[in-house]
mmCIF file of C-alpha atoms in Angstrom:
data_model
loop_
_atom_site.group_PDB
_atom_site.id
_atom_site.type_symbol
_atom_site.label_atom_id
_atom_site.label_comp_id
_atom_site.label_asym_id
_atom_site.label_seq_id
_atom_site.Cartn_x
_atom_site.Cartn_y
_atom_site.Cartn_z
ATOM 1 C CA MET A 45 21.724 -48.750 35.007
ATOM 2 C CA ARG A 46 24.563 -47.112 36.001
ATOM 3 C CA ARG A 47 25.665 -47.384 31.501
ATOM 4 C CA TYR A 48 22.825 -45.612 31.433
ATOM 5 C CA ALA A 49 23.308 -42.613 33.383
ATOM 6 C CA ALA A 50 26.746 -42.351 32.824
ATOM 7 C CA PHE A 51 25.197 -41.073 28.892
ATOM 8 C CA VAL A 52 22.514 -39.704 29.098
ATOM 9 C CA ILE A 53 22.712 -36.416 32.726
ATOM 10 C CA PRO A 54 26.117 -34.934 30.196
ATOM 11 C CA ALA A 55 24.024 -36.262 27.510
ATOM 12 C CA LEU A 56 20.996 -33.739 29.294
ATOM 13 C CA GLY A 57 24.380 -31.006 30.604
ATOM 14 C CA LEU A 58 24.718 -30.771 27.215
ATOM 15 C CA ALA A 59 21.334 -30.604 25.825
ATOM 16 C CA ALA A 60 20.191 -27.272 28.353
ATOM 17 C CA VAL A 61 23.644 -25.452 28.059
ATOM 18 C CA LEU A 62 22.645 -25.828 24.052
ATOM 19 C CA ILE A 63 19.440 -24.782 24.549
ATOM 20 C CA GLY A 64 20.656 -21.740 26.929
ATOM 21 C CA PHE A 65 22.500 -20.888 24.798
ATOM 22 C CA LEU A 66 20.500 -21.128 21.527
ATOM 23 C CA VAL A 67 18.626 -19.091 23.495
ATOM 24 C CA PHE A 68 19.754 -16.069 24.313
ATOM 25 C CA SER A 69 21.911 -15.922 21.085
ATOM 26 C CA LEU A 70 18.302 -15.001 19.392
ATOM 27 C CA GLY A 71 16.930 -12.839 21.367
ATOM 28 C CA ASP A 72 18.594 -9.888 19.873
ATOM 29 C CA HIS A 73 18.228 -11.067 16.678
ATOM 30 C CA LEU A 74 14.722 -11.691 16.726
ATOM 31 C CA VAL A 75 12.101 -9.578 14.283
ATOM 32 C CA TYR A 76 8.518 -10.058 14.612
ATOM 33 C CA TYR A 77 6.127 -9.785 12.140
ATOM 34 C CA ARG A 78 2.946 -7.812 13.054
ATOM 35 C CA THR A 79 0.266 -5.454 10.923
ATOM 36 C CA PRO A 80 -0.971 -1.718 10.882
ATOM 37 C CA THR A 81 -3.635 -2.698 14.128
ATOM 38 C CA GLU A 82 -0.643 -4.122 16.376
ATOM 39 C CA VAL A 83 1.881 -1.642 15.298
ATOM 40 C CA ARG A 84 0.084 1.670 16.460
ATOM 41 C CA ASP A 85 -1.016 -0.251 19.867
ATOM 42 C CA LEU A 86 2.735 -0.851 20.944
ATOM 43 C CA THR A 87 4.560 1.466 23.258
ATOM 44 C CA VAL A 88 7.040 3.540 21.807
ATOM 45 C CA ASP A 89 10.289 1.064 21.948
ATOM 46 C CA THR A 90 12.949 3.625 20.154
ATOM 47 C CA GLY A 91 15.718 1.362 18.288
ATOM 48 C CA ALA A 92 13.849 -1.992 18.096
ATOM 49 C CA ARG A 93 13.506 -3.468 15.124
ATOM 50 C CA VAL A 94 10.029 -4.925 13.152
ATOM 51 C CA ARG A 95 8.323 -5.934 10.498
ATOM 52 C CA LEU A 96 4.729 -4.457 9.122
ATOM 53 C CA GLY A 97 3.451 -6.068 6.569
ATOM 54 C CA GLY A 98 -0.334 -5.101 4.984
ATOM 55 C CA GLN A 99 -1.750 -3.737 1.581
ATOM 56 C CA VAL A 100 0.200 -0.457 -0.198
ATOM 57 C CA ALA A 101 -2.777 2.294 0.818
ATOM 58 C CA PRO A 102 -3.088 4.612 -2.572
ATOM 59 C CA GLY A 103 -1.308 8.091 -1.791
ATOM 60 C CA VAL A 104 1.885 7.206 -2.804
ATOM 61 C CA GLU A 105 5.045 10.179 -2.406
ATOM 62 C CA GLU A 106 8.347 9.631 -4.315
ATOM 63 C CA GLY A 107 11.864 11.657 -3.352
ATOM 64 C CA PRO A 108 14.843 11.843 -4.084
ATOM 65 C CA GLY A 109 16.181 8.132 -1.829
ATOM 66 C CA MET A 110 12.702 7.865 -0.372
ATOM 67 C CA VAL A 111 8.748 6.589 -0.541
ATOM 68 C CA ARG A 112 6.578 7.597 1.274
ATOM 69 C CA PHE A 113 3.294 5.988 1.613
ATOM 70 C CA ALA A 114 0.820 4.350 3.998
ATOM 71 C CA VAL A 115 0.327 0.407 4.453
ATOM 72 C CA THR A 116 -3.122 -0.941 5.795
ATOM 73 C CA ASP A 117 -4.734 -3.672 8.028
ATOM 74 C CA GLY A 118 -8.295 -2.655 6.368
ATOM 75 C CA HIS A 119 -9.269 -1.177 10.005
ATOM 76 C CA THR A 120 -5.542 0.982 10.192
ATOM 77 C CA GLU A 121 -3.585 2.742 8.044
ATOM 78 C CA VAL A 122 0.387 3.954 9.122
ATOM 79 C CA MET A 123 2.610 5.948 7.883
ATOM 80 C CA VAL A 124 5.726 4.462 6.153
ATOM 81 C CA GLU A 125 9.159 6.362 5.750
ATOM 82 C CA HIS A 126 11.362 3.931 3.425
ATOM 83 C CA THR A 127 14.766 4.766 1.905
ATOM 84 C CA GLY A 128 15.710 4.084 -0.876
ATOM 85 C CA THR A 129 15.177 2.497 -4.114
ATOM 86 C CA PRO A 130 11.698 0.584 -3.642
ATOM 87 C CA GLN A 131 11.388 -2.729 -5.526
ATOM 88 C CA GLN A 132 10.667 -2.568 -9.498
ATOM 89 C CA LEU A 133 6.917 -4.728 -8.908
ATOM 90 C CA PHE A 134 5.642 -1.562 -5.516
ATOM 91 C CA ARG A 135 2.604 0.276 -5.992
ATOM 92 C CA PRO A 136 -0.496 1.260 -4.839
ATOM 93 C CA GLY A 137 -2.433 -2.128 -3.274
ATOM 94 C CA ILE A 138 -0.144 -4.357 -3.959
ATOM 95 C CA GLY A 139 0.690 -6.183 -0.107
ATOM 96 C CA VAL A 140 4.258 -5.319 1.170
ATOM 97 C CA VAL A 141 6.879 -6.148 3.907
ATOM 98 C CA VAL A 142 8.711 -3.349 5.671
ATOM 99 C CA GLU A 143 11.052 -4.263 8.501
ATOM 100 C CA GLY A 144 11.965 -0.630 10.345
ATOM 101 C CA THR A 145 11.603 1.253 12.901
ATOM 102 C CA TRP A 146 8.077 2.767 14.808
ATOM 103 C CA ASP A 147 8.441 6.226 16.626
ATOM 104 C CA GLY A 148 4.613 6.144 17.625
ATOM 105 C CA THR A 149 4.204 8.415 14.436
ATOM 106 C CA VAL A 150 5.525 7.139 11.765
ATOM 107 C CA PHE A 151 6.869 3.712 10.608
ATOM 108 C CA ARG A 152 10.648 4.606 9.345
ATOM 109 C CA SER A 153 11.831 1.861 6.840
ATOM 110 C CA ASP A 154 15.030 0.695 5.500
ATOM 111 C CA THR A 155 14.449 -3.556 3.863
ATOM 112 C CA MET A 156 11.614 -4.040 2.030
ATOM 113 C CA ILE A 157 9.674 -6.753 0.813
ATOM 114 C CA ILE A 158 6.630 -7.092 -1.840
ATOM 115 C CA LYS A 159 4.246 -9.947 -1.544
ATOM 116 C CA HIS A 160 2.831 -11.038 -4.969
ATOM 117 C CA ASP A 161 1.529 -13.971 -6.818
ATOM 118 C CA GLU A 162 2.640 -16.944 -8.785
ATOM 119 C CA GLN A 163 0.636 -15.077 -12.582
ATOM 120 C CA TYR A 164 3.062 -12.990 -14.505
ATOM 121 C CA ARG A 165 1.180 -10.512 -16.740
ATOM 122 C CA THR A 166 2.007 -8.876 -20.221
ATOM 123 C CA GLU A 167 1.352 -4.984 -20.066
ATOM 124 C CA ASP A 168 -1.557 -5.265 -22.317
ATOM 125 C CA GLY A 169 -2.850 -8.062 -20.012
ATOM 126 C CA GLY A 170 -1.424 -11.328 -21.279
ATOM 127 C CA VAL A 171 -0.051 -13.508 -18.933
ATOM 128 C CA TYR A 172 2.784 -15.650 -19.798
ATOM 129 C CA VAL A 173 3.121 -19.504 -18.446
ATOM 130 C CA PRO A 174 6.734 -21.025 -18.967
ATOM 131 C CA GLY A 175 7.684 -22.762 -22.024
ATOM 132 C CA ALA A 176 4.096 -21.600 -24.608
ATOM 133 C CA PRO A 177 3.747 -17.637 -25.761
ATOM 134 C CA PRO A 178 1.968 -15.356 -23.574
ATOM 135 C CA THR A 179 -1.818 -15.884 -24.081
ATOM 136 C CA VAL A 180 -2.865 -12.128 -25.315
ATOM 137 C CA PRO A 181 -6.941 -11.771 -23.385
#
């Protein structure tokens, strides 16, 4: 029993120190994913980074080095001002996740991730399957 306690007590102490270090070091680096409805209900906390996910609503405005669009979850729309060049697949109706800050009226982002399915289509509607010639409808 004494030999067992000599191993378990230091192991539990080491585990507690590691868990404490992990919790305190991750606290400021975690970014949470939220829907437009959840973002609209957030209290304004300048500087807090969050991820906003939903579908791009029609009405995308592109300017030099910036894109302005709305993200919707079907109930709520949140205006997004994204700095930088949008992803190549970016267009209205596609799923998007942007990361940035919320000031109470506009979500300002600098990181964009596009969500898409696994099927690749040609401009004329054909479907690309790896290893096979594209099919044309």
